[in-house]
Amino acid sequence: MHGSVGSWILLPILTQLVLGIYLKLHINEETLRPYAVRAHGILGRLWPVLGWVQGLFGVIVLRDLCGPDGAGQCAAHYIMGSAFIGYGIILSLLLVLGESWVRRSGKSPEWWDSWIIMVWGIVNTFTEHWGGVCMLGFLWWAGGALGIFLARNNQRNVVPALIIVLTGWAMSDHAQALMISTKVHASFGYTLILAGVTRIIEVCFLSTFVLHPGVLDDNDSEHTLSSNQISHETIRSQVTAARAFRHLPPFLLVASGFLFMSATDEELEAVHDIDMDHVTYILGMYSFAFVLYLFTQFLFHLYLSTGRNANSNHPSGDVILSTSPDSAIELTSPRRSSKWYTPVPREEGPVHVVGEDE
């Protein structure tokens, strides 16, 4: 399988190269180029998935895993672990780069989370045999449906995080044949629980608000006096703390994905045969999670600092996923970022004062 994928993967590589050269020529602007832009974008979005799958096949071939007896369990662990890793990376993308997009969509992050959880739960409910995994699928689609309902009208809620906590609790108490397997599954469950708890804290208690440094909103004035007004320094400190904390849930989801992928019977039997203790093995998986999350954040940084974004402000300079300190956990209304309306900036230059002459 690894060799087959390696052969036909050359086709999308060449297609991407040809499309990139064609787009650089800037020809057929009104006819073919719009379709080429879409095709180039679709191929570009497929590359992380194709690269990840090919990399997994390479690890399986290198370590001679997933034989005929363990193919089913191997596939289940690798698919589910990859889903957690992808979930963490997408969540990080939404929180780090996608704030403006989320606001324009008029949907809270939990609305998107709930849809993913519900669809995945439906797939697991009807594809797994009756048992723990099937019941987890039922939990996911039932809780995901509740999360979608509570996320209506741009509301934030803790249902997706609660589902993650319950899934982690179920996996942490899942007995296995080997002691090291039980320990690894327990660590996977505890990591999921911690990811859910940190997400609840982020949603409920780290309420930040829109901050335009140096720019006044339409409801403010430089001559307005208010005893309740909060200084920009205070706002900046709260924003900085919230942004730092937001990395915890995505990273813990990535780490839980690596732990679950590494918890197959074949892998843990091999680890047990070389007398490696569970602490060393689990720390190794966390190390892989740190490396992957570093690579992901580095790519985000490249996107923000190169190309057409090189001279622009940080797109996440405005914190828009949370609320003002006086409100509940709902998102700020997306109407402020409507494509039909943008606040007019203040004019620079001398100020004309109306005096006695007029």
PDB file of N, CA and C in Angstrom, residues 60-124:
ATOM      1  N   ILE A  60       4.307   2.030   9.465  1.00  0.00           N
ATOM      2  CA  ILE A  60       3.803   0.656   9.552  1.00  0.00           C
ATOM      3  C   ILE A  60       4.738  -0.310   8.830  1.00  0.00           C
ATOM      4  N   VAL A  61       5.202   0.089   7.640  1.00  0.00           N
ATOM      5  CA  VAL A  61       6.113  -0.772   6.884  1.00  0.00           C
ATOM      6  C   VAL A  61       7.458  -0.890   7.593  1.00  0.00           C
ATOM      7  N   LEU A  62       7.958   0.224   8.128  1.00  0.00           N
ATOM      8  CA  LEU A  62       9.263   0.222   8.772  1.00  0.00           C
ATOM      9  C   LEU A  62       9.280  -0.678  10.004  1.00  0.00           C
ATOM     10  N   ARG A  63       8.197  -0.640  10.785  1.00  0.00           N
ATOM     11  CA  ARG A  63       8.156  -1.413  12.035  1.00  0.00           C
ATOM     12  C   ARG A  63       7.432  -2.751  11.869  1.00  0.00           C
ATOM     13  N   ASP A  64       7.013  -3.036  10.649  1.00  0.00           N
ATOM     14  CA  ASP A  64       6.349  -4.316  10.356  1.00  0.00           C
ATOM     15  C   ASP A  64       5.137  -4.527  11.277  1.00  0.00           C
ATOM     16  N   LEU A  65       4.245  -3.528  11.290  1.00  0.00           N
ATOM     17  CA  LEU A  65       3.061  -3.572  12.135  1.00  0.00           C
ATOM     18  C   LEU A  65       1.827  -3.908  11.302  1.00  0.00           C
ATOM     19  N   CYS A  66       0.695  -4.054  11.995  1.00  0.00           N
ATOM     20  CA  CYS A  66      -0.617  -4.223  11.362  1.00  0.00           C
ATOM     21  C   CYS A  66      -0.638  -5.457  10.450  1.00  0.00           C
ATOM     22  N   GLY A  67      -0.261  -6.599  11.025  1.00  0.00           N
ATOM     23  CA  GLY A  67      -0.345  -7.846  10.277  1.00  0.00           C
ATOM     24  C   GLY A  67      -1.777  -8.308  10.142  1.00  0.00           C
ATOM     25  N   PRO A  68      -1.988  -9.489   9.571  1.00  0.00           N
ATOM     26  CA  PRO A  68      -3.362  -9.978   9.355  1.00  0.00           C
ATOM     27  C   PRO A  68      -4.178 -10.073  10.641  1.00  0.00           C
ATOM     28  N   ASP A  69      -3.534 -10.429  11.754  1.00  0.00           N
ATOM     29  CA  ASP A  69      -4.279 -10.604  13.005  1.00  0.00           C
ATOM     30  C   ASP A  69      -4.645  -9.271  13.659  1.00  0.00           C
ATOM     31  N   GLY A  70      -3.800  -8.263  13.478  1.00  0.00           N
ATOM     32  CA  GLY A  70      -4.051  -6.991  14.158  1.00  0.00           C
ATOM     33  C   GLY A  70      -4.439  -5.864  13.229  1.00  0.00           C
ATOM     34  N   ALA A  71      -4.817  -6.170  11.995  1.00  0.00           N
ATOM     35  CA  ALA A  71      -5.134  -5.111  11.035  1.00  0.00           C
ATOM     36  C   ALA A  71      -6.340  -4.293  11.465  1.00  0.00           C
ATOM     37  N   GLY A  72      -7.373  -4.964  11.978  1.00  0.00           N
ATOM     38  CA  GLY A  72      -8.582  -4.246  12.379  1.00  0.00           C
ATOM     39  C   GLY A  72      -8.324  -3.295  13.529  1.00  0.00           C
ATOM     40  N   GLN A  73      -7.653  -3.793  14.577  1.00  0.00           N
ATOM     41  CA  GLN A  73      -7.356  -2.919  15.707  1.00  0.00           C
ATOM     42  C   GLN A  73      -6.411  -1.800  15.308  1.00  0.00           C
ATOM     43  N   CYS A  74      -5.464  -2.131  14.463  1.00  0.00           N
ATOM     44  CA  CYS A  74      -4.504  -1.124  14.003  1.00  0.00           C
ATOM     45  C   CYS A  74      -5.219  -0.004  13.249  1.00  0.00           C
ATOM     46  N   ALA A  75      -6.107  -0.384  12.346  1.00  0.00           N
ATOM     47  CA  ALA A  75      -6.844   0.624  11.579  1.00  0.00           C
ATOM     48  C   ALA A  75      -7.696   1.489  12.496  1.00  0.00           C
ATOM     49  N   ALA A  76      -8.371   0.855  13.477  1.00  0.00           N
ATOM     50  CA  ALA A  76      -9.227   1.619  14.393  1.00  0.00           C
ATOM     51  C   ALA A  76      -8.405   2.626  15.198  1.00  0.00           C
ATOM     52  N   HIS A  77      -7.260   2.197  15.733  1.00  0.00           N
ATOM     53  CA  HIS A  77      -6.432   3.098  16.539  1.00  0.00           C
ATOM     54  C   HIS A  77      -5.828   4.207  15.691  1.00  0.00           C
ATOM     55  N   TYR A  78      -5.368   3.870  14.496  1.00  0.00           N
ATOM     56  CA  TYR A  78      -4.731   4.890  13.662  1.00  0.00           C
ATOM     57  C   TYR A  78      -5.746   5.903  13.138  1.00  0.00           C
ATOM     58  N   ILE A  79      -6.930   5.427  12.783  1.00  0.00           N
ATOM     59  CA  ILE A  79      -7.954   6.359  12.294  1.00  0.00           C
ATOM     60  C   ILE A  79      -8.439   7.264  13.417  1.00  0.00           C
ATOM     61  N   MET A  80      -8.736   6.676  14.586  1.00  0.00           N
ATOM     62  CA  MET A  80      -9.225   7.484  15.695  1.00  0.00           C
ATOM     63  C   MET A  80      -8.146   8.426  16.208  1.00  0.00           C
ATOM     64  N   GLY A  81      -6.909   7.932  16.327  1.00  0.00           N
ATOM     65  CA  GLY A  81      -5.827   8.807  16.765  1.00  0.00           C
ATOM     66  C   GLY A  81      -5.569   9.943  15.793  1.00  0.00           C
ATOM     67  N   SER A  82      -5.609   9.641  14.497  1.00  0.00           N
ATOM     68  CA  SER A  82      -5.442  10.698  13.496  1.00  0.00           C
ATOM     69  C   SER A  82      -6.583  11.710  13.575  1.00  0.00           C
ATOM     70  N   ALA A  83      -7.796  11.235  13.900  1.00  0.00           N
ATOM     71  CA  ALA A  83      -8.934  12.148  14.037  1.00  0.00           C
ATOM     72  C   ALA A  83      -8.710  13.116  15.189  1.00  0.00           C
ATOM     73  N   PHE A  84      -8.193  12.632  16.316  1.00  0.00           N
ATOM     74  CA  PHE A  84      -7.913  13.525  17.440  1.00  0.00           C
ATOM     75  C   PHE A  84      -6.819  14.523  17.081  1.00  0.00           C
ATOM     76  N   ILE A  85      -5.781  14.069  16.382  1.00  0.00           N
ATOM     77  CA  ILE A  85      -4.714  14.978  15.979  1.00  0.00           C
ATOM     78  C   ILE A  85      -5.243  16.035  15.010  1.00  0.00           C
ATOM     79  N   GLY A  86      -6.032  15.595  14.020  1.00  0.00           N
ATOM     80  CA  GLY A  86      -6.616  16.557  13.098  1.00  0.00           C
ATOM     81  C   GLY A  86      -7.551  17.535  13.788  1.00  0.00           C
ATOM     82  N   TYR A  87      -8.339  17.040  14.746  1.00  0.00           N
ATOM     83  CA  TYR A  87      -9.235  17.895  15.520  1.00  0.00           C
ATOM     84  C   TYR A  87      -8.439  18.964  16.256  1.00  0.00           C
ATOM     85  N   GLY A  88      -7.312  18.562  16.882  1.00  0.00           N
ATOM     86  CA  GLY A  88      -6.493  19.526  17.601  1.00  0.00           C
ATOM     87  C   GLY A  88      -5.874  20.569  16.681  1.00  0.00           C
ATOM     88  N   ILE A  89      -5.404  20.142  15.505  1.00  0.00           N
ATOM     89  CA  ILE A  89      -4.790  21.093  14.580  1.00  0.00           C
ATOM     90  C   ILE A  89      -5.823  22.063  14.029  1.00  0.00           C
ATOM     91  N   ILE A  90      -7.013  21.563  13.695  1.00  0.00           N
ATOM     92  CA  ILE A  90      -8.066  22.449  13.186  1.00  0.00           C
ATOM     93  C   ILE A  90      -8.510  23.428  14.267  1.00  0.00           C
ATOM     94  N   LEU A  91      -8.629  22.937  15.513  1.00  0.00           N
ATOM     95  CA  LEU A  91      -8.992  23.830  16.614  1.00  0.00           C
ATOM     96  C   LEU A  91      -7.936  24.910  16.802  1.00  0.00           C
ATOM     97  N   SER A  92      -6.664  24.534  16.711  1.00  0.00           N
ATOM     98  CA  SER A  92      -5.594  25.524  16.799  1.00  0.00           C
ATOM     99  C   SER A  92      -5.667  26.517  15.645  1.00  0.00           C
ATOM    100  N   LEU A  93      -5.999  26.025  14.461  1.00  0.00           N
ATOM    101  CA  LEU A  93      -6.134  26.907  13.310  1.00  0.00           C
ATOM    102  C   LEU A  93      -7.246  27.917  13.523  1.00  0.00           C
ATOM    103  N   LEU A  94      -8.382  27.460  14.064  1.00  0.00           N
ATOM    104  CA  LEU A  94      -9.501  28.374  14.315  1.00  0.00           C
ATOM    105  C   LEU A  94      -9.143  29.425  15.357  1.00  0.00           C
ATOM    106  N   LEU A  95      -8.442  29.016  16.397  1.00  0.00           N
ATOM    107  CA  LEU A  95      -8.153  29.932  17.491  1.00  0.00           C
ATOM    108  C   LEU A  95      -7.003  30.870  17.171  1.00  0.00           C
ATOM    109  N   VAL A  96      -6.038  30.433  16.369  1.00  0.00           N
ATOM    110  CA  VAL A  96      -4.861  31.244  16.088  1.00  0.00           C
ATOM    111  C   VAL A  96      -5.050  32.102  14.842  1.00  0.00           C
ATOM    112  N   LEU A  97      -5.562  31.513  13.763  1.00  0.00           N
ATOM    113  CA  LEU A  97      -5.669  32.231  12.494  1.00  0.00           C
ATOM    114  C   LEU A  97      -7.102  32.494  12.061  1.00  0.00           C
ATOM    115  N   GLY A  98      -8.040  31.708  12.544  1.00  0.00           N
ATOM    116  CA  GLY A  98      -9.385  31.754  11.977  1.00  0.00           C
ATOM    117  C   GLY A  98     -10.398  32.570  12.725  1.00  0.00           C
ATOM    118  N   GLU A  99      -9.946  33.473  13.606  1.00  0.00           N
ATOM    119  CA  GLU A  99     -10.904  34.229  14.397  1.00  0.00           C
ATOM    120  C   GLU A  99     -11.829  35.067  13.519  1.00  0.00           C
ATOM    121  N   SER A 100     -11.229  35.771  12.570  1.00  0.00           N
ATOM    122  CA  SER A 100     -12.041  36.621  11.692  1.00  0.00           C
ATOM    123  C   SER A 100     -13.000  35.781  10.853  1.00  0.00           C
ATOM    124  N   TRP A 101     -12.524  34.626  10.376  1.00  0.00           N
ATOM    125  CA  TRP A 101     -13.398  33.760   9.579  1.00  0.00           C
ATOM    126  C   TRP A 101     -14.556  33.240  10.413  1.00  0.00           C
ATOM    127  N   VAL A 102     -14.275  32.837  11.664  1.00  0.00           N
ATOM    128  CA  VAL A 102     -15.336  32.336  12.537  1.00  0.00           C
ATOM    129  C   VAL A 102     -16.367  33.419  12.779  1.00  0.00           C
ATOM    130  N   ARG A 103     -15.910  34.633  12.971  1.00  0.00           N
ATOM    131  CA  ARG A 103     -16.857  35.718  13.225  1.00  0.00           C
ATOM    132  C   ARG A 103     -17.693  36.023  11.992  1.00  0.00           C
ATOM    133  N   ARG A 104     -17.059  36.023  10.829  1.00  0.00           N
ATOM    134  CA  ARG A 104     -17.818  36.280   9.603  1.00  0.00           C
ATOM    135  C   ARG A 104     -18.856  35.198   9.352  1.00  0.00           C
ATOM    136  N   SER A 105     -18.559  33.971   9.763  1.00  0.00           N
ATOM    137  CA  SER A 105     -19.503  32.876   9.537  1.00  0.00           C
ATOM    138  C   SER A 105     -20.751  33.007  10.389  1.00  0.00           C
ATOM    139  N   GLY A 106     -20.665  33.774  11.484  1.00  0.00           N
ATOM    140  CA  GLY A 106     -21.815  33.916  12.361  1.00  0.00           C
ATOM    141  C   GLY A 106     -22.076  32.697  13.225  1.00  0.00           C
ATOM    142  N   LYS A 107     -21.127  31.766  13.281  1.00  0.00           N
ATOM    143  CA  LYS A 107     -21.260  30.543  14.075  1.00  0.00           C
ATOM    144  C   LYS A 107     -20.123  30.479  15.081  1.00  0.00           C
ATOM    145  N   SER A 108     -20.448  30.026  16.291  1.00  0.00           N
ATOM    146  CA  SER A 108     -19.419  29.884  17.313  1.00  0.00           C
ATOM    147  C   SER A 108     -18.544  28.678  17.007  1.00  0.00           C
ATOM    148  N   PRO A 109     -17.334  28.611  17.579  1.00  0.00           N
ATOM    149  CA  PRO A 109     -16.483  27.428  17.362  1.00  0.00           C
ATOM    150  C   PRO A 109     -17.153  26.134  17.794  1.00  0.00           C
ATOM    151  N   GLU A 110     -17.974  26.198  18.841  1.00  0.00           N
ATOM    152  CA  GLU A 110     -18.637  24.987  19.321  1.00  0.00           C
ATOM    153  C   GLU A 110     -19.679  24.474  18.335  1.00  0.00           C
ATOM    154  N   TRP A 111     -20.212  25.337  17.492  1.00  0.00           N
ATOM    155  CA  TRP A 111     -21.158  24.885  16.471  1.00  0.00           C
ATOM    156  C   TRP A 111     -20.452  23.951  15.499  1.00  0.00           C
ATOM    157  N   TRP A 112     -19.247  24.351  15.073  1.00  0.00           N
ATOM    158  CA  TRP A 112     -18.469  23.501  14.171  1.00  0.00           C
ATOM    159  C   TRP A 112     -18.009  22.238  14.875  1.00  0.00           C
ATOM    160  N   ASP A 113     -17.546  22.371  16.128  1.00  0.00           N
ATOM    161  CA  ASP A 113     -17.134  21.189  16.891  1.00  0.00           C
ATOM    162  C   ASP A 113     -18.259  20.175  17.004  1.00  0.00           C
ATOM    163  N   SER A 114     -19.451  20.669  17.316  1.00  0.00           N
ATOM    164  CA  SER A 114     -20.589  19.775  17.550  1.00  0.00           C
ATOM    165  C   SER A 114     -20.972  19.015  16.288  1.00  0.00           C
ATOM    166  N   TRP A 115     -20.894  19.674  15.137  1.00  0.00           N
ATOM    167  CA  TRP A 115     -21.202  18.987  13.889  1.00  0.00           C
ATOM    168  C   TRP A 115     -20.203  17.864  13.613  1.00  0.00           C
ATOM    169  N   ILE A 116     -18.918  18.154  13.829  1.00  0.00           N
ATOM    170  CA  ILE A 116     -17.890  17.125  13.618  1.00  0.00           C
ATOM    171  C   ILE A 116     -18.114  15.953  14.556  1.00  0.00           C
ATOM    172  N   ILE A 117     -18.386  16.243  15.830  1.00  0.00           N
ATOM    173  CA  ILE A 117     -18.598  15.183  16.815  1.00  0.00           C
ATOM    174  C   ILE A 117     -19.837  14.367  16.478  1.00  0.00           C
ATOM    175  N   MET A 118     -20.908  15.021  16.070  1.00  0.00           N
ATOM    176  CA  MET A 118     -22.142  14.297  15.774  1.00  0.00           C
ATOM    177  C   MET A 118     -21.975  13.388  14.554  1.00  0.00           C
ATOM    178  N   VAL A 119     -21.358  13.897  13.491  1.00  0.00           N
ATOM    179  CA  VAL A 119     -21.158  13.072  12.292  1.00  0.00           C
ATOM    180  C   VAL A 119     -20.253  11.894  12.603  1.00  0.00           C
ATOM    181  N   TRP A 120     -19.189  12.128  13.345  1.00  0.00           N
ATOM    182  CA  TRP A 120     -18.293  11.038  13.700  1.00  0.00           C
ATOM    183  C   TRP A 120     -18.993  10.023  14.588  1.00  0.00           C
ATOM    184  N   GLY A 121     -19.850  10.490  15.475  1.00  0.00           N
ATOM    185  CA  GLY A 121     -20.596   9.574  16.324  1.00  0.00           C
ATOM    186  C   GLY A 121     -21.559   8.702  15.538  1.00  0.00           C
ATOM    187  N   ILE A 122     -22.216   9.282  14.532  1.00  0.00           N
ATOM    188  CA  ILE A 122     -23.126   8.496  13.697  1.00  0.00           C
ATOM    189  C   ILE A 122     -22.363   7.400  12.959  1.00  0.00           C
ATOM    190  N   VAL A 123     -21.184   7.744  12.430  1.00  0.00           N
ATOM    191  CA  VAL A 123     -20.375   6.744  11.722  1.00  0.00           C
ATOM    192  C   VAL A 123     -19.992   5.606  12.661  1.00  0.00           C
ATOM    193  N   ASN A 124     -19.551   5.936  13.878  1.00  0.00           N
ATOM    194  CA  ASN A 124     -19.130   4.902  14.824  1.00  0.00           C
ATOM    195  C   ASN A 124     -20.308   4.074  15.326  1.00  0.00           C
TER     196      ASN A 124
END
